């Protein structure tokens, strides 16, 4: 039986966690170490923490906040946001990361993926693939730093290039679904899954237990969960029990 993963995704802004809708309208979502401690107690499979201030401001990540989260993290930890150089990536690993997530910095400097994969292995490199959809149903790469589509690459071509450069996993965010609770974009998942052979963390749109069941039934390797864990009465324990009852094999 295949094992799937449930991954809380935490967005860091000015030392606090936030959650929004379609990468905007952020609301406070708690204290990073406290929330991480709660997820650890509930046996989350992994935790993903992204410093969105660093990404948008072009600054170095908040390594102090990273270190405090790492101290509470008894499960694998992925750190991202503002990792624009190999030196910053190496510092994030030294801070306690098991894996590193690259979104905007990889678009700007694809060779960074090669460098990090050579040093730490492909299993430590996660490509952040932000994708949005227009009214015609066409998918585009999205640059969260500018709020604009990326015109010189397609989602499929960029995913394939990143994997060829050493990305061992993809965090696939459907920006048009993020925070909406309308359900995952499984068409987008299938499009990328058909193009690459690495595991995919699907994120954006989880709102009900049925949405999780549908995604795992479709073959998704891991679910990135934000709003559903923050602004509802759901938690990892409840989600795990439901999905095990549906017959899905989970990592723990």
Short mmCIF file of C-alpha atoms in Angstrom, two decimals:
data_model
loop_
_atom_site.label_atom_id
_atom_site.label_comp_id
_atom_site.label_asym_id
_atom_site.label_seq_id
_atom_site.Cartn_x
_atom_site.Cartn_y
_atom_site.Cartn_z
CA UNK A 1 0.00 0.00 0.00
CA UNK A 2 1.33 3.42 -0.92
CA UNK A 3 1.91 5.83 1.95
CA UNK A 4 0.71 9.41 1.66
CA UNK A 5 1.71 12.43 3.72
CA UNK A 6 -0.11 15.25 5.47
CA UNK A 7 2.05 18.38 5.60
CA UNK A 8 1.07 21.56 7.47
CA UNK A 9 2.37 24.56 5.50
CA UNK A 10 3.27 27.57 7.60
CA UNK A 11 3.78 31.06 6.19
CA UNK A 12 6.05 33.36 8.18
CA UNK A 13 5.58 37.12 8.15
CA UNK A 14 7.14 39.57 10.62
CA UNK A 15 7.83 36.74 13.04
CA UNK A 16 4.24 35.44 13.04
CA UNK A 17 2.37 32.86 11.01
CA UNK A 18 -0.22 34.13 8.54
CA UNK A 19 -2.73 32.62 6.12
CA UNK A 20 -4.50 34.31 3.24
CA UNK A 21 -6.50 33.84 0.07
CA UNK A 22 -4.81 33.66 -3.35
CA UNK A 23 -1.60 34.99 -1.79
CA UNK A 24 -3.28 38.07 -0.33
CA UNK A 25 -5.51 39.23 2.56
CA UNK A 26 -3.30 37.60 5.16
CA UNK A 27 -4.62 37.02 8.66
CA UNK A 28 -2.66 36.13 11.77
CA UNK A 29 -2.37 32.37 12.25
CA UNK A 30 -0.37 32.07 15.45
CA UNK A 31 3.07 31.75 16.98
CA UNK A 32 5.47 29.64 14.88
CA UNK A 33 7.01 27.49 17.63
CA UNK A 34 3.67 26.89 19.37
CA UNK A 35 1.90 25.86 16.18
CA UNK A 36 4.81 23.60 15.21
CA UNK A 37 4.73 21.98 18.65
CA UNK A 38 1.01 21.26 18.22
CA UNK A 39 1.53 19.69 14.78
CA UNK A 40 4.36 17.55 16.16
CA UNK A 41 2.13 16.33 19.00
CA UNK A 42 -0.49 15.34 16.42
CA UNK A 43 2.03 13.36 14.34
CA UNK A 44 2.15 15.52 11.24
CA UNK A 45 4.32 13.78 8.67
CA UNK A 46 6.37 16.88 7.89
CA UNK A 47 6.22 20.66 8.30
CA UNK A 48 6.90 23.25 5.62
CA UNK A 49 7.82 26.79 6.75
CA UNK A 50 8.18 29.60 4.21
CA UNK A 51 9.33 33.13 5.03
CA UNK A 52 7.13 35.18 2.69
CA UNK A 53 8.66 38.47 3.84
CA UNK A 54 12.08 37.37 2.65
CA UNK A 55 10.68 36.26 -0.69
CA UNK A 56 8.87 39.51 -1.40
CA UNK A 57 11.37 41.94 0.10
CA UNK A 58 14.48 40.37 -1.31
CA UNK A 59 15.93 39.93 2.16
CA UNK A 60 17.60 37.01 3.89
CA UNK A 61 15.25 34.60 5.71
CA UNK A 62 14.40 35.04 9.36
CA UNK A 63 16.88 32.45 10.63
CA UNK A 64 16.00 33.19 14.24
CA UNK A 65 12.40 32.15 13.61
CA UNK A 66 13.61 29.17 11.54
CA UNK A 67 15.74 27.98 14.46
CA UNK A 68 12.91 28.30 16.97
CA UNK A 69 10.64 26.20 14.76
CA UNK A 70 13.38 23.62 14.20
CA UNK A 71 13.71 23.19 17.96
CA UNK A 72 10.06 22.13 18.16
CA UNK A 73 10.06 19.98 15.04
CA UNK A 74 10.35 16.25 15.71
CA UNK A 75 9.37 15.46 12.11
CA UNK A 76 11.13 16.41 8.84
CA UNK A 77 11.26 20.17 8.31
CA UNK A 78 11.34 22.00 4.98
CA UNK A 79 12.44 25.64 5.02
CA UNK A 80 11.96 28.14 2.21
CA UNK A 81 11.65 31.80 1.36
CA UNK A 82 14.54 34.08 0.49
CA UNK A 83 17.03 31.28 -0.20
CA UNK A 84 18.64 33.16 -3.07
CA UNK A 85 22.15 31.74 -2.80
CA UNK A 86 23.93 28.53 -1.96
CA UNK A 87 25.31 30.11 1.21
CA UNK A 88 21.81 30.95 2.47
CA UNK A 89 20.63 27.46 1.55
CA UNK A 90 23.51 25.95 3.49
CA UNK A 91 22.71 28.17 6.48
CA UNK A 92 19.09 26.96 6.40
CA UNK A 93 20.30 23.36 6.50
CA UNK A 94 22.56 24.19 9.42
CA UNK A 95 19.59 25.81 11.17
CA UNK A 96 17.75 22.48 11.16
CA UNK A 97 16.16 21.96 7.75
CA UNK A 98 15.88 18.49 6.28
CA UNK A 99 14.77 19.90 2.92
CA UNK A 100 14.82 23.28 1.20
CA UNK A 101 12.06 24.83 -0.89
CA UNK A 102 12.88 27.13 -3.81
CA UNK A 103 10.26 29.11 -5.71
CA UNK A 104 11.20 32.62 -6.91
CA UNK A 105 14.97 32.17 -6.40
CA UNK A 106 14.93 29.09 -8.63
CA UNK A 107 13.16 31.03 -11.39
CA UNK A 108 15.81 33.75 -11.17
CA UNK A 109 18.73 31.36 -10.92
CA UNK A 110 17.90 27.80 -12.02
CA UNK A 111 21.52 26.72 -11.48
CA UNK A 112 20.91 27.11 -7.74
CA UNK A 113 18.95 23.85 -7.88
CA UNK A 114 21.98 22.09 -9.38
CA UNK A 115 24.25 23.46 -6.67
CA UNK A 116 22.04 22.47 -3.76
CA UNK A 117 21.24 19.04 -5.19
CA UNK A 118 24.93 18.28 -5.70
CA UNK A 119 25.73 19.20 -2.11
CA UNK A 120 22.71 17.84 -0.21
CA UNK A 121 21.06 15.40 -2.63
CA UNK A 122 17.90 15.61 -4.70
CA UNK A 123 15.80 14.44 -1.75
CA UNK A 124 16.60 17.75 -0.03
CA UNK A 125 15.47 19.98 -2.94
CA UNK A 126 11.80 20.95 -3.27
CA UNK A 127 10.66 23.05 -6.21
CA UNK A 128 7.91 25.50 -5.33
CA UNK A 129 5.71 25.54 -8.43
CA UNK A 130 3.15 28.35 -8.19
CA UNK A 131 0.51 28.06 -10.92
CA UNK A 132 -2.58 30.11 -11.65
CA UNK A 133 -5.42 29.69 -14.13
CA UNK A 134 -7.15 32.30 -16.27
CA UNK A 135 -10.78 32.46 -17.33
CA UNK A 136 -10.09 30.29 -20.38
CA UNK A 137 -8.71 27.49 -18.23
CA UNK A 138 -5.12 28.04 -19.31
CA UNK A 139 -2.46 27.47 -16.67
CA UNK A 140 0.45 29.87 -16.14
CA UNK A 141 3.43 30.06 -13.84
CA UNK A 142 2.85 32.74 -11.21
CA UNK A 143 5.44 34.94 -9.53
CA UNK A 144 4.18 35.62 -6.01
CA UNK A 145 6.69 38.44 -5.58
CA UNK A 146 5.16 40.57 -8.32
CA UNK A 147 1.66 39.12 -8.54
CA UNK A 148 2.19 38.55 -12.27
CA UNK A 149 2.30 35.54 -14.54
CA UNK A 150 5.64 34.29 -15.85
CA UNK A 151 5.55 34.58 -19.62
CA UNK A 152 8.83 32.93 -20.61
CA UNK A 153 8.14 29.45 -19.18
CA UNK A 154 5.20 27.06 -18.98
CA UNK A 155 4.44 25.12 -15.79
CA UNK A 156 5.27 21.81 -17.46
CA UNK A 157 8.52 23.00 -19.01
CA UNK A 158 9.71 24.55 -15.74
CA UNK A 159 8.81 21.48 -13.70
CA UNK A 160 10.72 19.26 -16.10
CA UNK A 161 13.76 21.54 -16.13
CA UNK A 162 13.81 21.78 -12.34
CA UNK A 163 13.66 18.00 -11.95
CA UNK A 164 16.44 17.59 -14.51
CA UNK A 165 18.51 20.04 -12.45
CA UNK A 166 18.03 18.03 -9.27
CA UNK A 167 14.70 18.86 -7.65
CA UNK A 168 13.53 15.67 -5.95
CA UNK A 169 10.04 16.86 -5.09
CA UNK A 170 7.55 19.51 -6.20
CA UNK A 171 5.30 21.61 -4.02
CA UNK A 172 2.51 22.41 -6.46
CA UNK A 173 0.42 25.41 -5.41
CA UNK A 174 -2.80 26.21 -7.27
CA UNK A 175 -2.73 29.94 -6.53
CA UNK A 176 -6.28 30.43 -7.85
CA UNK A 177 -7.52 27.96 -5.20
CA UNK A 178 -5.29 28.98 -2.28
CA UNK A 179 -7.34 29.72 0.82
CA UNK A 180 -10.67 29.38 -1.01
CA UNK A 181 -11.67 25.96 0.43
CA UNK A 182 -13.14 25.07 -2.99
CA UNK A 183 -11.17 21.85 -3.37
CA UNK A 184 -7.85 20.91 -4.91
CA UNK A 185 -7.21 21.47 -8.62
CA UNK A 186 -6.80 17.84 -9.62
CA UNK A 187 -6.57 18.67 -13.33
CA UNK A 188 -3.49 20.73 -12.58
CA UNK A 189 -2.08 17.90 -10.48
CA UNK A 190 -2.56 15.37 -13.28
CA UNK A 191 -0.93 17.72 -15.80
CA UNK A 192 2.24 18.04 -13.74
CA UNK A 193 2.26 14.43 -12.52
CA UNK A 194 2.16 13.22 -16.12
CA UNK A 195 5.18 15.38 -16.93
CA UNK A 196 7.56 14.46 -14.08
CA UNK A 197 8.42 11.39 -12.04
CA UNK A 198 9.07 12.96 -8.61
CA UNK A 199 6.63 13.13 -5.67
CA UNK A 200 4.21 16.05 -5.66
CA UNK A 201 2.88 17.95 -2.66
CA UNK A 202 -0.45 19.41 -3.80
CA UNK A 203 -1.66 22.57 -2.13
CA UNK A 204 -4.41 25.12 -2.55
CA UNK A 205 -8.12 24.69 -1.91
CA UNK A 206 -8.56 22.07 0.80
CA UNK A 207 -11.82 22.78 2.58
CA UNK A 208 -13.55 19.50 3.44
CA UNK A 209 -12.57 15.97 4.34
CA UNK A 210 -13.95 14.83 1.00
CA UNK A 211 -11.47 17.09 -0.77
CA UNK A 212 -8.62 15.21 0.91
CA UNK A 213 -10.09 11.84 0.01
CA UNK A 214 -10.53 12.88 -3.62
CA UNK A 215 -6.93 14.09 -3.89
CA UNK A 216 -5.42 10.93 -2.43
CA UNK A 217 -7.71 8.80 -4.57
CA UNK A 218 -6.35 10.69 -7.59
CA UNK A 219 -2.85 9.58 -6.60
CA UNK A 220 -1.45 12.69 -4.93
CA UNK A 221 1.69 11.87 -2.93
CA UNK A 222 1.25 14.50 -0.22
CA UNK A 223 -1.21 17.20 0.77
CA UNK A 224 -0.08 20.66 1.82
CA UNK A 225 -2.58 22.03 4.34
CA UNK A 226 -2.93 25.58 5.55
CA UNK A 227 -6.36 27.20 5.91
CA UNK A 228 -8.04 23.90 6.71
CA UNK A 229 -5.85 23.49 9.81
CA UNK A 230 -5.95 27.14 10.86
CA UNK A 231 -9.48 28.45 10.45
CA UNK A 232 -11.60 25.39 11.21
CA UNK A 233 -12.01 22.72 13.90
CA UNK A 234 -9.87 20.26 11.94
CA UNK A 235 -6.49 18.95 13.03
CA UNK A 236 -4.02 16.33 11.84
CA UNK A 237 -5.44 13.64 14.15
CA UNK A 238 -8.96 14.09 12.80
CA UNK A 239 -7.80 14.16 9.19
CA UNK A 240 -5.65 11.08 9.65
CA UNK A 241 -8.47 9.08 11.22
CA UNK A 242 -10.83 10.01 8.40
CA UNK A 243 -8.37 9.14 5.64
CA UNK A 244 -7.40 5.83 7.24
CA UNK A 245 -11.13 5.05 7.38
CA UNK A 246 -11.27 5.74 3.64
CA UNK A 247 -8.59 3.10 3.10
CA UNK A 248 -5.66 5.40 2.36
CA UNK A 249 -2.22 4.37 3.53
CA UNK A 250 -0.58 7.16 5.50
CA UNK A 251 3.06 7.41 6.44
CA UNK A 252 2.62 6.87 10.20
#
